[in-house]
Amino acid sequence: MPHAGYVFSGPVAASAYKQIPAEYVPERVFILASSHQMSFPGASVYCSGNYQTPLGTVKVDLEAGRKLTAADPLFSCREDAHLFEHSLEVQLPFLQVLLGSGFRLVPVILGTRKPEDCSQMARILKPLFTPENLFVISSDFSHYPGYEDAIHNDKITTEAILSNSPEKLLITLDDNKRKKIPGLATSLCGWTSVLTLLYMTQDSGYEFHWIDYQNSGDQILYGDHDRVVGYSAIAVYMKQ
């Protein structure tokens, strides 16, 4: 789901969270969010306390975080990676409203820009990708092209994700960059988080479903059509 300001991306994010069954209470919620503030190897798991929002405290599963850092050097406990990272924080109020205070959070900020790191981290996370745990993957789509260009480019990127192929996503992102679409800074700001998900789910009996799409130009009061950001909601299900 997206992570922009709620006035822009809130309806699309809500459409993704609406897929969670009302009776479902996960043991843990893993949020994978790519850093917008810094680059560093692998990912940081917060192991120093809890998160807090205006809706109250979100309990962090410190033991799960420490197990991840013990499992592979790519997982670290960098507090600074979490202090100003909105892409993870904006997901929390949705979870608090839907799930209350009964879940434990495993907040993961990815600092890497290397696909091989994503593949390795996916191998560690994959045994945790079970019905007891909810995984939230945070990413917006096109940044700053015109309205129509964003719609077209985001459709291509969404289809690559729906293919459940890490290789296709990487090729698609490279192809999008080579097109030199005016204003396009990135097709997928959280591409490392999405790529890690695809490495977890490929060839493992999962299927992806597109739910909703908008971009910031669809916000009547504040959006414009000259420079937009795209938002797509996608859900992953076990094949029946």
Tab-separated table of C-alpha atoms in Angstrom, residues 14-217:
chain	number	residue	atom	x	y	z
A	14	ALA	CA	-7.734	2.019	2.894
A	15	SER	CA	-8.749	-0.173	-0.042
A	16	ALA	CA	-5.745	-2.391	0.694
A	17	TYR	CA	-6.400	-2.586	4.422
A	18	LYS	CA	-10.035	-3.421	3.688
A	19	GLN	CA	-8.823	-6.786	2.360
A	20	ILE	CA	-7.928	-7.873	5.906
A	21	PRO	CA	-10.776	-10.064	7.248
A	22	ALA	CA	-12.617	-8.494	10.175
A	23	GLU	CA	-12.031	-11.549	12.371
A	24	TYR	CA	-8.297	-11.791	11.585
A	25	VAL	CA	-5.916	-10.953	14.436
A	26	PRO	CA	-2.276	-11.563	13.455
A	27	GLU	CA	0.365	-12.390	16.008
A	28	ARG	CA	2.769	-9.943	14.397
A	29	VAL	CA	2.683	-7.279	11.730
A	30	PHE	CA	5.865	-6.940	9.680
A	31	ILE	CA	6.136	-3.617	7.870
A	32	LEU	CA	8.761	-3.449	5.125
A	33	ALA	CA	9.496	0.153	4.189
A	34	SER	CA	12.401	1.439	2.112
A	35	SER	CA	14.324	4.350	3.607
A	36	HIS	CA	13.775	7.805	2.133
A	37	GLN	CA	16.382	9.353	4.453
A	38	MET	CA	19.582	7.310	4.175
A	39	SER	CA	21.304	4.370	2.533
A	40	PHE	CA	22.932	1.541	4.451
A	41	PRO	CA	23.528	-2.194	3.901
A	42	GLY	CA	20.566	-4.484	4.427
A	43	ALA	CA	17.781	-3.356	6.739
A	44	SER	CA	17.253	-2.007	10.233
A	45	VAL	CA	14.822	-3.612	12.668
A	46	TYR	CA	13.777	-1.390	15.578
A	47	CYS	CA	14.904	-3.102	18.781
A	48	SER	CA	14.915	-0.211	21.255
A	49	GLY	CA	11.302	0.251	22.341
A	50	ASN	CA	7.834	0.907	20.957
A	51	TYR	CA	6.291	3.179	18.357
A	52	GLN	CA	3.765	5.824	19.346
A	53	THR	CA	1.080	7.609	17.324
A	54	PRO	CA	-1.762	9.964	18.296
A	55	LEU	CA	-3.864	6.795	18.704
A	56	GLY	CA	-1.539	5.355	21.341
A	57	THR	CA	1.409	3.011	21.704
A	58	VAL	CA	2.202	0.294	19.175
A	59	LYS	CA	4.084	-2.525	20.866
A	60	VAL	CA	7.210	-3.661	19.035
A	61	ASP	CA	8.156	-7.338	19.107
A	62	LEU	CA	11.691	-6.808	20.365
A	63	GLU	CA	12.427	-10.527	20.541
A	64	ALA	CA	11.491	-11.046	16.875
A	65	GLY	CA	13.701	-8.131	15.908
A	66	ARG	CA	16.662	-9.484	17.818
A	67	LYS	CA	16.183	-12.902	16.233
A	68	LEU	CA	16.369	-11.309	12.792
A	69	THR	CA	19.572	-9.451	13.640
A	70	ALA	CA	21.071	-12.679	14.980
A	71	ALA	CA	20.042	-14.616	11.864
A	72	ASP	CA	21.927	-12.504	9.311
A	73	PRO	CA	24.313	-9.508	9.389
A	74	LEU	CA	22.111	-7.752	6.820
A	75	PHE	CA	19.639	-7.075	9.648
A	76	SER	CA	20.813	-4.458	12.134
A	77	CYS	CA	19.277	-2.339	14.914
A	78	ARG	CA	19.881	1.221	13.705
A	79	GLU	CA	17.663	3.646	15.621
A	80	ASP	CA	18.509	6.527	13.289
A	81	ALA	CA	16.927	4.715	10.316
A	82	HIS	CA	13.522	4.819	12.048
A	83	LEU	CA	13.421	8.301	13.525
A	84	PHE	CA	12.106	10.215	10.513
A	85	GLU	CA	10.848	7.488	8.162
A	86	HIS	CA	7.266	8.349	7.217
A	87	SER	CA	6.765	5.364	4.907
A	88	LEU	CA	6.495	3.061	7.928
A	89	GLU	CA	4.837	5.453	10.372
A	90	VAL	CA	1.813	6.319	8.222
A	91	GLN	CA	0.765	2.651	8.166
A	92	LEU	CA	0.361	2.453	11.934
A	93	PRO	CA	-2.938	4.334	12.451
A	94	PHE	CA	-4.642	2.066	9.900
A	95	LEU	CA	-3.428	-0.967	11.834
A	96	GLN	CA	-4.440	0.511	15.177
A	97	VAL	CA	-7.982	1.159	13.981
A	98	LEU	CA	-8.331	-2.263	12.347
A	99	LEU	CA	-6.512	-4.453	14.862
A	100	GLY	CA	-6.598	-2.482	18.099
A	101	SER	CA	-3.657	-2.904	20.450
A	102	GLY	CA	-3.378	-6.687	20.331
A	103	PHE	CA	-0.737	-7.033	17.635
A	104	ARG	CA	3.029	-6.807	17.914
A	105	LEU	CA	4.948	-4.785	15.348
A	106	VAL	CA	8.164	-5.777	13.584
A	107	PRO	CA	9.282	-2.539	11.880
A	108	VAL	CA	11.838	-3.086	9.103
A	109	ILE	CA	13.457	-0.151	7.273
A	110	LEU	CA	15.414	-1.204	4.194
A	111	GLY	CA	18.501	0.896	3.519
A	112	THR	CA	19.955	-1.258	0.758
A	113	ARG	CA	19.852	-0.531	-2.964
A	114	LYS	CA	21.155	-3.982	-3.903
A	115	PRO	CA	18.828	-6.692	-5.272
A	116	GLU	CA	21.120	-9.385	-3.871
A	117	ASP	CA	20.550	-7.999	-0.358
A	118	CYS	CA	16.802	-8.186	-0.935
A	119	SER	CA	17.102	-11.792	-2.047
A	120	GLN	CA	19.141	-12.748	1.021
A	121	MET	CA	16.798	-10.967	3.434
A	122	ALA	CA	13.837	-12.650	1.771
A	123	ARG	CA	15.371	-16.041	2.568
A	124	ILE	CA	15.463	-15.091	6.250
A	125	LEU	CA	11.954	-13.629	6.265
A	126	LYS	CA	10.265	-16.342	4.202
A	127	PRO	CA	9.750	-18.810	7.106
A	128	LEU	CA	7.867	-15.975	8.850
A	129	PHE	CA	5.563	-15.417	5.858
A	130	THR	CA	2.764	-17.457	7.421
A	131	PRO	CA	-0.948	-16.957	8.177
A	132	GLU	CA	-0.058	-15.943	11.748
A	133	ASN	CA	1.865	-12.912	10.498
A	134	LEU	CA	0.639	-9.978	8.415
A	135	PHE	CA	3.134	-8.380	6.022
A	136	VAL	CA	2.618	-4.762	4.970
A	137	ILE	CA	4.763	-3.550	2.066
A	138	SER	CA	4.969	0.232	1.853
A	139	SER	CA	5.594	1.992	-1.456
A	140	ASP	CA	4.297	4.753	-3.683
A	141	PHE	CA	4.618	4.457	-7.465
A	142	SER	CA	5.535	7.109	-10.087
A	143	HIS	CA	7.053	10.277	-8.700
A	144	TYR	CA	6.474	13.557	-10.517
A	145	PRO	CA	5.510	12.809	-14.133
A	146	GLY	CA	2.360	14.271	-15.650
A	147	TYR	CA	-1.022	12.767	-14.846
A	148	GLU	CA	-1.481	10.603	-17.969
A	149	ASP	CA	2.155	9.483	-18.008
A	150	ALA	CA	1.796	8.356	-14.394
A	151	ILE	CA	-1.298	6.299	-15.147
A	152	HIS	CA	0.435	4.534	-18.038
A	153	ASN	CA	3.740	3.993	-16.227
A	154	ASP	CA	2.094	2.802	-13.014
A	155	LYS	CA	-0.004	0.284	-14.917
A	156	ILE	CA	3.180	-1.250	-16.346
A	157	THR	CA	4.839	-1.350	-12.917
A	158	THR	CA	1.729	-2.829	-11.306
A	159	GLU	CA	1.580	-5.580	-13.926
A	160	ALA	CA	5.220	-6.438	-13.224
A	161	ILE	CA	4.413	-6.854	-9.521
A	162	LEU	CA	1.332	-8.924	-10.303
A	163	SER	CA	3.560	-11.319	-12.263
A	164	ASN	CA	5.227	-12.309	-8.954
A	165	SER	CA	8.615	-12.270	-10.677
A	166	PRO	CA	11.524	-10.354	-9.115
A	167	GLU	CA	13.397	-10.428	-12.407
A	168	LYS	CA	10.473	-8.929	-14.322
A	169	LEU	CA	10.109	-6.137	-11.789
A	170	LEU	CA	13.794	-5.219	-12.049
A	171	ILE	CA	13.668	-5.275	-15.855
A	172	THR	CA	10.492	-3.169	-15.854
A	173	LEU	CA	11.988	-0.539	-13.557
A	174	ASP	CA	15.056	-0.307	-15.802
A	175	ASP	CA	12.869	-0.058	-18.910
A	176	ASN	CA	10.782	2.698	-17.328
A	177	LYS	CA	13.949	4.651	-16.538
A	178	ARG	CA	15.263	4.338	-20.080
A	179	LYS	CA	12.057	5.829	-21.503
A	180	LYS	CA	13.068	9.204	-20.015
A	181	ILE	CA	9.466	10.115	-19.199
A	182	PRO	CA	9.385	13.862	-18.436
A	183	GLY	CA	9.552	14.483	-14.701
A	184	LEU	CA	9.809	10.811	-13.697
A	185	ALA	CA	12.217	10.459	-10.756
A	186	THR	CA	11.269	6.882	-9.834
A	187	SER	CA	8.629	4.324	-10.758
A	188	LEU	CA	8.580	2.712	-7.319
A	189	CYS	CA	10.199	4.481	-4.366
A	190	GLY	CA	9.917	1.355	-2.189
A	191	TRP	CA	11.223	-0.989	-4.863
A	192	THR	CA	13.572	-2.805	-2.467
A	193	SER	CA	10.663	-3.630	-0.133
A	194	VAL	CA	8.489	-4.843	-3.006
A	195	LEU	CA	11.385	-6.820	-4.467
A	196	THR	CA	11.976	-8.513	-1.111
A	197	LEU	CA	8.320	-9.546	-1.059
A	198	LEU	CA	8.578	-11.014	-4.558
A	199	TYR	CA	11.645	-13.012	-3.584
A	200	MET	CA	9.596	-14.434	-0.699
A	201	THR	CA	6.545	-15.343	-2.767
A	202	GLN	CA	7.869	-16.449	-6.154
A	203	ASP	CA	7.193	-20.114	-6.986
A	204	SER	CA	5.550	-20.644	-3.584
A	205	GLY	CA	1.827	-20.902	-4.255
A	206	TYR	CA	0.882	-17.228	-3.963
A	207	GLU	CA	-1.058	-14.989	-6.323
A	208	PHE	CA	-1.260	-11.202	-6.506
A	209	HIS	CA	-4.480	-9.214	-6.970
A	210	TRP	CA	-4.717	-5.570	-7.970
A	211	ILE	CA	-7.225	-3.649	-5.857
A	212	ASP	CA	-7.172	0.080	-6.599
A	213	TYR	CA	-5.216	2.910	-8.190
A	214	GLN	CA	-5.170	6.694	-7.991
A	215	ASN	CA	-2.565	9.387	-8.199
A	216	SER	CA	-2.249	12.726	-6.466
A	217	GLY	CA	-3.879	14.446	-9.431
